Coordinates of C-alpha atoms in Angstrom, one line a residue:
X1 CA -9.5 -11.7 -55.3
X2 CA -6.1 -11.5 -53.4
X3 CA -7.9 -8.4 -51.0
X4 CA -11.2 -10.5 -50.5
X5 CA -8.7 -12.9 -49.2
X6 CA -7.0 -10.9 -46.9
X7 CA -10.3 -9.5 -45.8
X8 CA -11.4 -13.1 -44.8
X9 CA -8.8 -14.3 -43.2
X10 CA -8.9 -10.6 -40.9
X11 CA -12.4 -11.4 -39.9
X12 CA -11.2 -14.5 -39.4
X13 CA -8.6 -13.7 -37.3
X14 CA -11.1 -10.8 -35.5
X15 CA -13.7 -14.1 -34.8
X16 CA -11.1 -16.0 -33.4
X17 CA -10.1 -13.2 -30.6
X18 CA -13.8 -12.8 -29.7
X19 CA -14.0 -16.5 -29.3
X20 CA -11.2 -16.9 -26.9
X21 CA -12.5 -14.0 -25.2
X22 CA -15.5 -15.8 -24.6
X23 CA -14.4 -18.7 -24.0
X24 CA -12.1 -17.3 -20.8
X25 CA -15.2 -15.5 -19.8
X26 CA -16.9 -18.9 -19.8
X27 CA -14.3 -20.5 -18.0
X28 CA -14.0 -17.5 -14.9
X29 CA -18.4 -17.7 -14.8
X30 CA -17.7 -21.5 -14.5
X31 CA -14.9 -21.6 -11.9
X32 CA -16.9 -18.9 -10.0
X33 CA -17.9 -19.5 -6.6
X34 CA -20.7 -17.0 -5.9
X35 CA -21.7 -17.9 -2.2
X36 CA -18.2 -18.9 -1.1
X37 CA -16.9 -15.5 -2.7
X38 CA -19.6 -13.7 -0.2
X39 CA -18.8 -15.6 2.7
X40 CA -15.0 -14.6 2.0
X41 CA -16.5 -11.0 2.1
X42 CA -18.7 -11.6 5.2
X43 CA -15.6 -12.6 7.3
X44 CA -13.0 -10.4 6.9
X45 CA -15.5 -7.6 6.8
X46 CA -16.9 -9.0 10.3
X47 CA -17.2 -7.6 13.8
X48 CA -15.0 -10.9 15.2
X49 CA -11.8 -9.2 13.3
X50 CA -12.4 -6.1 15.2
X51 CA -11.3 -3.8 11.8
X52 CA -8.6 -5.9 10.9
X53 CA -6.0 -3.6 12.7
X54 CA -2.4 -4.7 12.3
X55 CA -1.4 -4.1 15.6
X56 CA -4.8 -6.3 17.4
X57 CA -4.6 -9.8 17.7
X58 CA -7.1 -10.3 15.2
X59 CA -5.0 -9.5 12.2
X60 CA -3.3 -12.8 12.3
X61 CA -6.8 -14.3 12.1
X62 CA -7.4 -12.8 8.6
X63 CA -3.6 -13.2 7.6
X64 CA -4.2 -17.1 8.6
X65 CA -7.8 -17.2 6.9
X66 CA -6.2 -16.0 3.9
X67 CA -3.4 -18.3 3.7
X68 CA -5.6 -21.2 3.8
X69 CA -7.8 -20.5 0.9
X70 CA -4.2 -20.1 -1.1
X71 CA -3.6 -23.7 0.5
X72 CA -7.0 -25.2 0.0
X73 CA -6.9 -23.8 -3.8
X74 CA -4.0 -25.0 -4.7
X75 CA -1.4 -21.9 -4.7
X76 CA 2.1 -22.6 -3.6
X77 CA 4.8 -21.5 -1.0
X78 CA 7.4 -19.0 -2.0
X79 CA 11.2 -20.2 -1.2
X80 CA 12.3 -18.1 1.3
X81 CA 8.7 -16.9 2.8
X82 CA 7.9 -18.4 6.3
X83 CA 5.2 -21.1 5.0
X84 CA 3.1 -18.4 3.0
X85 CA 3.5 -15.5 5.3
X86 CA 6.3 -13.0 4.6
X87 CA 7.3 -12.4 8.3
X88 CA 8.0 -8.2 9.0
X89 CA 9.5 -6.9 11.9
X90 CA 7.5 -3.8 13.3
X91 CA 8.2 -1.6 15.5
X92 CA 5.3 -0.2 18.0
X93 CA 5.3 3.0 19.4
X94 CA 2.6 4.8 21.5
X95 CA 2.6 8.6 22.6
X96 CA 4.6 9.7 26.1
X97 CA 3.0 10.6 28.8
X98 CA 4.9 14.2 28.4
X99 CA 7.3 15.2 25.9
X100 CA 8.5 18.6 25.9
X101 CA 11.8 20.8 24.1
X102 CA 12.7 23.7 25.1
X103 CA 14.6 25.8 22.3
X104 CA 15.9 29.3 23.8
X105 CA 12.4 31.1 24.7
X106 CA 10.2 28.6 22.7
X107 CA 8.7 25.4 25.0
X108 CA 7.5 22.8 21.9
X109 CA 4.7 20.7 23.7
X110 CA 3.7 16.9 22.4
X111 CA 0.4 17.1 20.6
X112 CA 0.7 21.2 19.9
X113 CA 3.5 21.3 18.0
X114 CA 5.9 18.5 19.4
X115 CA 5.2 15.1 18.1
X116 CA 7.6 12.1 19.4
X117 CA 7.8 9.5 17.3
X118 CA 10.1 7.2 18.1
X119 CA 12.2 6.0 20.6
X120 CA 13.0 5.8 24.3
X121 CA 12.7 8.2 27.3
X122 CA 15.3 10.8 27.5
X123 CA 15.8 13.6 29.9
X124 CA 18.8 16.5 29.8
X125 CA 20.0 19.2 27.8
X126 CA 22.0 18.6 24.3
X127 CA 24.1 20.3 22.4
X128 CA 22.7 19.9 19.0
X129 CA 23.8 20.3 15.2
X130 CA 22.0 21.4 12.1
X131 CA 22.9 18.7 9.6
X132 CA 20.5 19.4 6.3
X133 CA 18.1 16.4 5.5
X134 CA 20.3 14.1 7.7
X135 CA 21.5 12.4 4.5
X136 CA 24.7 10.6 4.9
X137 CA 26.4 13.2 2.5
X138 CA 25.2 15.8 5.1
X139 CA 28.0 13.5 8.1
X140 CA 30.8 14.6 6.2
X141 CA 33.6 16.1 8.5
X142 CA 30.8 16.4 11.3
X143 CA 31.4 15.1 14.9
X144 CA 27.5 14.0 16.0
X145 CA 28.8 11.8 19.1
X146 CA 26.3 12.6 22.1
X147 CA 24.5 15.3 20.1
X148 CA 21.2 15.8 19.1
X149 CA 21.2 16.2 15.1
X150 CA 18.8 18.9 13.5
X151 CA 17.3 17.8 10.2
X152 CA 14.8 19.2 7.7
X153 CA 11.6 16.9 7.7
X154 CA 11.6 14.2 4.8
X155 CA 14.1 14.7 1.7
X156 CA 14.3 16.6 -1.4
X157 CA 12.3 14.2 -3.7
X158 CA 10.7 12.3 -1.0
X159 CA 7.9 14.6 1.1
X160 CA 4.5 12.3 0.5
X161 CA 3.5 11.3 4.2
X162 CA 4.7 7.7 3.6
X163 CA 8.1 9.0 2.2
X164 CA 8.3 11.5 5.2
X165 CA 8.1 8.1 7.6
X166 CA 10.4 5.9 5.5
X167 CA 12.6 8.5 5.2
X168 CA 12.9 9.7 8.7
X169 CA 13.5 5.5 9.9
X170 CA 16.4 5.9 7.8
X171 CA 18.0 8.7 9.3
X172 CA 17.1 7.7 12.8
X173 CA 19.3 4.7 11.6
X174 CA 22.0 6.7 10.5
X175 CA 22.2 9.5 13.1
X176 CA 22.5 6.7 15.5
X177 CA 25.3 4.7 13.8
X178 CA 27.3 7.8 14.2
X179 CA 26.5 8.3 17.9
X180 CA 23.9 10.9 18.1
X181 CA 22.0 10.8 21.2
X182 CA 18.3 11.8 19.2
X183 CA 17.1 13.2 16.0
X184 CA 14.7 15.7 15.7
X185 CA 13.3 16.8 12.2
X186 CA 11.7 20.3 11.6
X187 CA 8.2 20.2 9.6
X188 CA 8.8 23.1 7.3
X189 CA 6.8 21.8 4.2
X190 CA 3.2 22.7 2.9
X191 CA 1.3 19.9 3.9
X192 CA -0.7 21.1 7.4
X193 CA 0.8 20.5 10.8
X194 CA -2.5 20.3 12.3
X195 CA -3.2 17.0 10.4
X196 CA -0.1 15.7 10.7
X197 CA -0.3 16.2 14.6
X198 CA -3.6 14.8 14.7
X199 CA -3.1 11.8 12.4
X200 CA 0.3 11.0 14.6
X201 CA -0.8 11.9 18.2
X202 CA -1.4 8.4 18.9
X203 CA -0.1 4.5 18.5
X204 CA 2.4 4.3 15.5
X205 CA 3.4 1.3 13.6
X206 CA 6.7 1.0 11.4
X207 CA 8.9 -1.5 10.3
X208 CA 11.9 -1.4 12.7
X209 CA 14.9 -1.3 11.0
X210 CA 17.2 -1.1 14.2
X211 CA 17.9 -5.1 14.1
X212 CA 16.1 -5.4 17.3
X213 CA 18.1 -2.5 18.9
X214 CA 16.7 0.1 21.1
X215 CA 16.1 3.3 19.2
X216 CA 17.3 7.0 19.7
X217 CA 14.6 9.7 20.1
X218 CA 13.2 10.4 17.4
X219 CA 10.8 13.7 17.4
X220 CA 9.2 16.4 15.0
X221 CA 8.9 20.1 15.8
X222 CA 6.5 22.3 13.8
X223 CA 8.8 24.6 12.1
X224 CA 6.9 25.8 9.2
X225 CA 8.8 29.3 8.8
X226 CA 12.2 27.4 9.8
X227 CA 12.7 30.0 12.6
X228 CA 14.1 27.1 14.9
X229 CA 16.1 25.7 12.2
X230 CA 17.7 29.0 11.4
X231 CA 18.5 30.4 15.1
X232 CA 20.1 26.6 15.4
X233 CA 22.2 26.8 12.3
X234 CA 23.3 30.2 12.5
X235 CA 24.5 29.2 16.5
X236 CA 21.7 31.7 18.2
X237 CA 20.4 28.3 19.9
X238 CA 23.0 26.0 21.2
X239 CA 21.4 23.4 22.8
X240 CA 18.1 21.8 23.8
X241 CA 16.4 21.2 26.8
X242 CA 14.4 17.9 26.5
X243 CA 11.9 16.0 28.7
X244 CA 10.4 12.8 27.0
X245 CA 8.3 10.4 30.4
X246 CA 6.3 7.5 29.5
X247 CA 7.2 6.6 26.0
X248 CA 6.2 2.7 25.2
X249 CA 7.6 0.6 22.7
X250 CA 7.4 -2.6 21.8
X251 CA 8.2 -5.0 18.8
X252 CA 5.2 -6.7 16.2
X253 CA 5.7 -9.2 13.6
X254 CA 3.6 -8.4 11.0
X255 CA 2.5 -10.6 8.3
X256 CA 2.3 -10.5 4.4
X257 CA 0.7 -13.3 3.0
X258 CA 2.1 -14.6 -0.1
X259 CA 2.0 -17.1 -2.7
X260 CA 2.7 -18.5 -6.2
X261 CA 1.2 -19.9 -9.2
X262 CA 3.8 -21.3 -11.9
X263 CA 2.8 -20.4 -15.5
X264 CA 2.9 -22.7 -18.5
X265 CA 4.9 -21.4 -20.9
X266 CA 8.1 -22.6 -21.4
X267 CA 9.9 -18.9 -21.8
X268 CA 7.3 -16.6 -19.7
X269 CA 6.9 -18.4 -16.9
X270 CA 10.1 -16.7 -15.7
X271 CA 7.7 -13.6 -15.6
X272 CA 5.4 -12.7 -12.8
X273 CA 2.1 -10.9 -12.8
X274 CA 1.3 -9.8 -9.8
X275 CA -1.7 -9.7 -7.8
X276 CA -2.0 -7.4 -4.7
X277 CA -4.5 -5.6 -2.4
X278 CA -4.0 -5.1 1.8
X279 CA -6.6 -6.6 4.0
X280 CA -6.0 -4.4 7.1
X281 CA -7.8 -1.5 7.8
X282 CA -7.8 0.5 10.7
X283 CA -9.4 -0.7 13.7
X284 CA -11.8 0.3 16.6
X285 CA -12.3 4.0 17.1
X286 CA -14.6 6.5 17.6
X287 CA -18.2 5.6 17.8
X288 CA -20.6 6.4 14.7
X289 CA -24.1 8.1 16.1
X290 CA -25.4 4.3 16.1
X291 CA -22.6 3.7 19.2
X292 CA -20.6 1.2 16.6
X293 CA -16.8 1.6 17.0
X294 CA -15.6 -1.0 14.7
X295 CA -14.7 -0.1 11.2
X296 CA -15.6 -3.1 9.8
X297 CA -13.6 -2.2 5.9
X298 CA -15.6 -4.0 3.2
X299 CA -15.1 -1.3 0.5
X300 CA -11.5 -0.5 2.3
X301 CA -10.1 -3.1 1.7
X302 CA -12.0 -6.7 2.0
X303 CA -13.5 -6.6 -1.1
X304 CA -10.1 -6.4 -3.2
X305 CA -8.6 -9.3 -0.3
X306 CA -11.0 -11.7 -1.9
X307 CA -11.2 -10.7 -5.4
X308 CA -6.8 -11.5 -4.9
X309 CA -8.3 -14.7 -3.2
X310 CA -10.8 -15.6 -5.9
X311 CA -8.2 -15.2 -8.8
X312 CA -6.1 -17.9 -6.7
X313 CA -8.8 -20.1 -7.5
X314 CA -9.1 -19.4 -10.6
X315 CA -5.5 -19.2 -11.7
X316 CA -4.2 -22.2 -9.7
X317 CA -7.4 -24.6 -12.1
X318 CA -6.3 -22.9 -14.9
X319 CA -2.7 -21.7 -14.5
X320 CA -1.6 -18.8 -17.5
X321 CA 1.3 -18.6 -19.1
X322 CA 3.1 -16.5 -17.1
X323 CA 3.3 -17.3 -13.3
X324 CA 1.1 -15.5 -11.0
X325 CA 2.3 -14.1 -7.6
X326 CA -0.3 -13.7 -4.9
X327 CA 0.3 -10.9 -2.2
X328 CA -2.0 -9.5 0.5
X329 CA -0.4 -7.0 2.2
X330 CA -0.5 -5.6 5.7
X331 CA -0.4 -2.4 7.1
X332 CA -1.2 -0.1 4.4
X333 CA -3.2 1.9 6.5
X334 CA 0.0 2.6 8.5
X335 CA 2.0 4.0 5.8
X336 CA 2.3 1.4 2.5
X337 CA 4.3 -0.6 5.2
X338 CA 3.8 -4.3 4.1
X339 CA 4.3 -4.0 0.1
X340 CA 7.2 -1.7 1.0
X341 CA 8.9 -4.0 2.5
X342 CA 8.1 -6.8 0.1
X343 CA 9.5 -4.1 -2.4
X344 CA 12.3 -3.7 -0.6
X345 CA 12.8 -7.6 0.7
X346 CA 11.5 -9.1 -2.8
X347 CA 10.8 -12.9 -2.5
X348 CA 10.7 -13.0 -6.3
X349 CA 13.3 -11.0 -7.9
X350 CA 12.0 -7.7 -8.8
X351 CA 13.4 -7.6 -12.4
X352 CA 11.1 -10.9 -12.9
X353 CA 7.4 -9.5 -11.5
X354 CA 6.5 -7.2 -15.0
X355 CA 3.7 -6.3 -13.8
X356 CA 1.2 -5.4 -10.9
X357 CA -1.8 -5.5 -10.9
X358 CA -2.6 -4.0 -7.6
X359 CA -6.0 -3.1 -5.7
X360 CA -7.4 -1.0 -2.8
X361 CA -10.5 1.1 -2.4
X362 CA -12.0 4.2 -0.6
X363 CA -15.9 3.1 -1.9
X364 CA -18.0 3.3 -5.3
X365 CA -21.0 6.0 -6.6
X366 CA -21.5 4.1 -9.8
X367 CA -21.4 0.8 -10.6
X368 CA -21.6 1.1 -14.0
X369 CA -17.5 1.4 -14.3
X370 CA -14.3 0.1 -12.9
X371 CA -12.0 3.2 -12.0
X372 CA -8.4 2.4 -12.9
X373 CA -5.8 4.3 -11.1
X374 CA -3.2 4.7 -13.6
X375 CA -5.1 3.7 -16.5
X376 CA -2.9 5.9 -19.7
X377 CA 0.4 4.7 -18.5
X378 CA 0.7 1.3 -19.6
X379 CA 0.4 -0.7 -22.6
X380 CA -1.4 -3.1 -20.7
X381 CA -4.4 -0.5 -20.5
X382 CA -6.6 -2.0 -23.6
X383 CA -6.5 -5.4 -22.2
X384 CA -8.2 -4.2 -18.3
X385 CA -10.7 -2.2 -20.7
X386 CA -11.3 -5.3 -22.6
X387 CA -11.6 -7.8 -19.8
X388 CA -13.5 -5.0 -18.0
X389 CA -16.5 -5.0 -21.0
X390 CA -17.0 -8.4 -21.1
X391 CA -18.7 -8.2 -17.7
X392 CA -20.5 -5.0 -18.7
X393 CA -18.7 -2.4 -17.0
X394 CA -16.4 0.0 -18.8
X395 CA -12.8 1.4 -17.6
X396 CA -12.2 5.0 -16.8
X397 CA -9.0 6.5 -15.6
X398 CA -9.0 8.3 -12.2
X399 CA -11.2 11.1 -12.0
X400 CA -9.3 12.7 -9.1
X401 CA -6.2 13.4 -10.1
X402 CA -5.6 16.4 -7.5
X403 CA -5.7 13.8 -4.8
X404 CA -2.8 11.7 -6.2
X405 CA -4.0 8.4 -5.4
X406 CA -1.3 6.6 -7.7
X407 CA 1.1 7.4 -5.3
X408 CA -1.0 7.1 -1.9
X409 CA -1.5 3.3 -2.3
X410 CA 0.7 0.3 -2.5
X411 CA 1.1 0.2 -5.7
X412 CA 3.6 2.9 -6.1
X413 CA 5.9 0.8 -4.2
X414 CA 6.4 -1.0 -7.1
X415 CA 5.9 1.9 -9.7
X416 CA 9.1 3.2 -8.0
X417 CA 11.3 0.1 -8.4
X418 CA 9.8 0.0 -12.2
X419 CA 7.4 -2.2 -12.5
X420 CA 3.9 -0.9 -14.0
X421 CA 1.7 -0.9 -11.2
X422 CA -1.9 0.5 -11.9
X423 CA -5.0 0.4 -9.3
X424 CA -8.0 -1.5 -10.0
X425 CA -11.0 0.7 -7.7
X426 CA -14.6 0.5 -7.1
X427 CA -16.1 2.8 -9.7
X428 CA -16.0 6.2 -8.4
X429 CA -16.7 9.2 -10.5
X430 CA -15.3 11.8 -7.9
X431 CA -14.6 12.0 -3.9
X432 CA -18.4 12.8 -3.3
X433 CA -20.8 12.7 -0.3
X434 CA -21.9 8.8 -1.4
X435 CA -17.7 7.8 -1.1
X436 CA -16.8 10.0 2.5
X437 CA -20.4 8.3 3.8
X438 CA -17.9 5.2 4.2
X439 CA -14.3 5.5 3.6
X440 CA -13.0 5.1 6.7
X441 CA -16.3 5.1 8.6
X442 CA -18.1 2.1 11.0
X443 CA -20.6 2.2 8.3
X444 CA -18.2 0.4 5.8
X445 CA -19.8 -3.0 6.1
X446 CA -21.1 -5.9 3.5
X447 CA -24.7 -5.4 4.5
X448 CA -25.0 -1.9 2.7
X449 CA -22.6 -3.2 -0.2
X450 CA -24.1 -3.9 -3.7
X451 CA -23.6 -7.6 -4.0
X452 CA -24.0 -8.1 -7.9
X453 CA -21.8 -5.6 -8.5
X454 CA -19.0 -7.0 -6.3
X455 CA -19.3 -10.0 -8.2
X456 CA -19.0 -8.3 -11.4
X457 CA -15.9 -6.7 -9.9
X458 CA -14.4 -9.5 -9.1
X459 CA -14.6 -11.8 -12.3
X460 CA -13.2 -8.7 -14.1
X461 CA -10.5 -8.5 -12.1
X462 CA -9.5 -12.2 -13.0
X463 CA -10.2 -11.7 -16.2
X464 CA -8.0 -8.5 -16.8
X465 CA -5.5 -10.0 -14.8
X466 CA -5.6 -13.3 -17.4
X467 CA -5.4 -11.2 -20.5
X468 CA -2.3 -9.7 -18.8
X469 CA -0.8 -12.7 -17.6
X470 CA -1.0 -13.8 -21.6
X471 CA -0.3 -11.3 -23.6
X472 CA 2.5 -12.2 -25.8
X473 CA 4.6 -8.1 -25.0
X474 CA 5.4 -8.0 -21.5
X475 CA 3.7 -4.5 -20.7
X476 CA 5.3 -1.2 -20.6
X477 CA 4.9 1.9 -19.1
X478 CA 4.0 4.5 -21.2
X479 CA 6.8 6.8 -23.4
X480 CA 7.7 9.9 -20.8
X481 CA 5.7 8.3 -17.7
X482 CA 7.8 9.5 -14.8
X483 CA 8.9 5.5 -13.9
X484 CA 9.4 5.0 -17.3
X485 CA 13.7 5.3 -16.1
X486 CA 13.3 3.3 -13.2
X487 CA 11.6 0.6 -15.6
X488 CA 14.7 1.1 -17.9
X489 CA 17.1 0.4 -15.0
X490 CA 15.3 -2.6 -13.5
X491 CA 14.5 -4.4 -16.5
X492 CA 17.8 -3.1 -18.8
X493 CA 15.9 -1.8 -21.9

């Protein structure tokens, strides 16, 4: 009798979780705008924001559009953000007109395997001084003043090509505050010059980091056998002849857009789930065989810009227990540079956001599934599966793992503070044909996007991000995940 009790009360209990399922499913299907959502898509996926790049004018027509449906929905300003914009200080730099070091026989030529980076025109010969990773460990007991410091490209635990730039801006900094007259790192790692040369042989956006002072030199040499490095160290090659003409810089304010949704629980709404995904992509470029030059970015990234905008909606009619933080971010295109420095310059303390939920795309081959960057590492993973089934689709983890997407995308700024940060993609079953067709392409547009399937995408999203935003265990990382320590540290368990 006492076990046909228990049973009851189980299937009880089970009924009662399939109810409230439903029932928040009900309530996202009700709350849904359809035809707004689509006209959200339609806009910032338009030719009149010329490819949302974050150093054209237009991007601070999507950054405004944005911030007005958080206003017109109901989400809040953060303390401390300029109205609901998270103002960054960029830094622009174009390529010289001729930038050229001569190191003993060897002539390093922009473009070939000379890249300037950074920095004003200079002209003279240096003495120069190997100094490691041009860490400030590396100063001790050295006299830089009027030098040129020598440096091995990125650091030790930091050689993805977002690292490599972060990195390098800090040691520009540094060699500077100790009077160096340029820095100039050697590439000597695996990844290919060749793409590195052609991906930074042109206009360059970074967050500046100077204070609004001018900046030294800052230049790569391809040094992938550290032949340079070595004659230099050893004192073969004393000094450097350099020639940078025509280098252009200029300053940017670049623009997160940011907002808040207070929770309703008395204890977690002192916790923060949030909600990400950058809305610029990159730009005007190269014509497609059709003679169209704007890369209009519906997959990459509009379509996760308004699923972010249609959760505000959602979430600021039917707030969750735990608050909700809103963040679009800029410039990810340019190197993660708009959640790193909301990771760095947090408007909500860090150790209070347990969670986020983060989303970008390169395109879909089956929309059957919701790939989930990241999904095995969290505790949170059953509740995106769940949320995902209710809208018929079904969760897989990343099926490219050799492309290490976790830590190409926003997200990992956050994974590397602590907080769980998985990816919420298009349903892709592998870098095929179908997704190349339109990652990064003019092609990328709404008209050759599957509709229903967008929708789907979006009420899922809301609804994993509800389940999260409610569960009663703030989510986790899972045991021997490679944040797991940084988690430890930032949250003190």
């Amino acid at each position: 009798m006492k076990k046909t009790h228990l049973s009851l009360i189980g299937l009880l209990f089970l009924g009662s979780l399939s109810l409230n399922a439903q029932s928040s499913k009900e309530a996202i299907e009700a709350n849904f705008n359809e035809r707004e959502s689509i006209s959200h898509f339609r806009y910032l996926a338009s030719d009149e924001l010329m490819g949302r790049d974050p150093i054209r004018p237009e991007i601070d027509a999507a950054a405004r559009y944005i911030a007005e449906q958080f206003w017109k929905y109901g989400a809040k300003e953060i303390d401390g953000a300029n109205g609901y914009y998270q103002h960054i200080p960029f830094r622009l730099s174009a390529p010289p007109t001729k930038g050229e070091v001569v190191l003993g026989k060897t002539t390093f030529t922009q473009g070939d395997n000379l890249l300037v980076l950074d920095g004003p025109s200079i002209n003279g010969n240096y003495e120069m001084i190997v100094l490691g990773y041009g860490l400030e460990a590396d100063y001790a007991g050295k006299d830089v003043k009027g030098k040129i410091v020598i440096t091995n490209v990125g650091a030790p635990d930091r050689l993805s090509p977002s690292d490599l730039f972060a990195a390098g801006r800090e040691k520009v900094s540094l060699a500077q505050s100790k009077g160096a007259v340029a820095l100039i790192e050697m590439y000597n790692i695996p990844s290919p010059w060749n793409f590195a040369a052609r991906t930074l042989n042109r206009t360059q956006l970074t967050v500046d980091n100077t204070g609004g002072k001018a900046s030294i030199p800052y230049i790569w040499l391809s040094d992938t056998k550290n032949e340079s490095i070595n004659a230099i160290g050893k004192g073969e090659i004393k000094s450097a002849k350099v020639e940078v003409v025509g280098k252009i810089n200029r300053d940017i304010v670049g623009k997160n857009v940011v907002a808040v949704i207070e929770g309703t629980d008395p204890l977690l709404k002192d916790q923060y789930v949030m909600l990400s995904a950058h809305y610029d992509h990159v730009g005007v470029g190269r014509p497609d065989a059709n003679g169209d030059s704007i890369y209009n970015g519906a997959r990459d990234n509009a379509v996760g810009t308004v699923a972010v905008m249609n959760a505000a909606r959602y979430f600021a009619e039917n707030p969750p227990k735990r608050s909700i933080l809103l963040c679009a971010w800029t410039a990810e295109e340019k190197g993660l540079l708009g959640s790193r420095y909301f990771a760095d310059n947090p408007l909500i303390p860090l150790d209070k956001i347990i969670y986020n939920f983060n989303i970008d795309n390169g395109g879909y081959n089956d929309t059957s599934i919701i790939t989930v960057i990241g999904l095995g590492r969290t505790s949170a993973d059953p509740l995106i599966a769940k949320a995902t089934q209710e809208f018929g689709l079904e969760a897989i983890a990343d099926p490219s793992p050799e492309q290490e997407l976790y830590d190409r995308s926003d997200n990992v700024n956050f994974a590397r503070k602590g907080i769980p940060s998985p990816t919420f993609s298009l349903g892709f079953r592998a870098f095929d044909e179908e997704i190349n067709k339109y990652y990064h392409q003019p092609g990328d547009q709404v008209d050759n996007f599957d509709l229903d399937y967008a929708v789907k995408y979006w009420k899922s999203y809301i609804l994993s991000a509800l389940y999260i935003a409610n569960t009663a265990e703030q989510p986790v990382w899972k045991a021997g995940d490679k944040y797991e320590e940084a988690a430890k540290a930032l949250y003190g368990n």
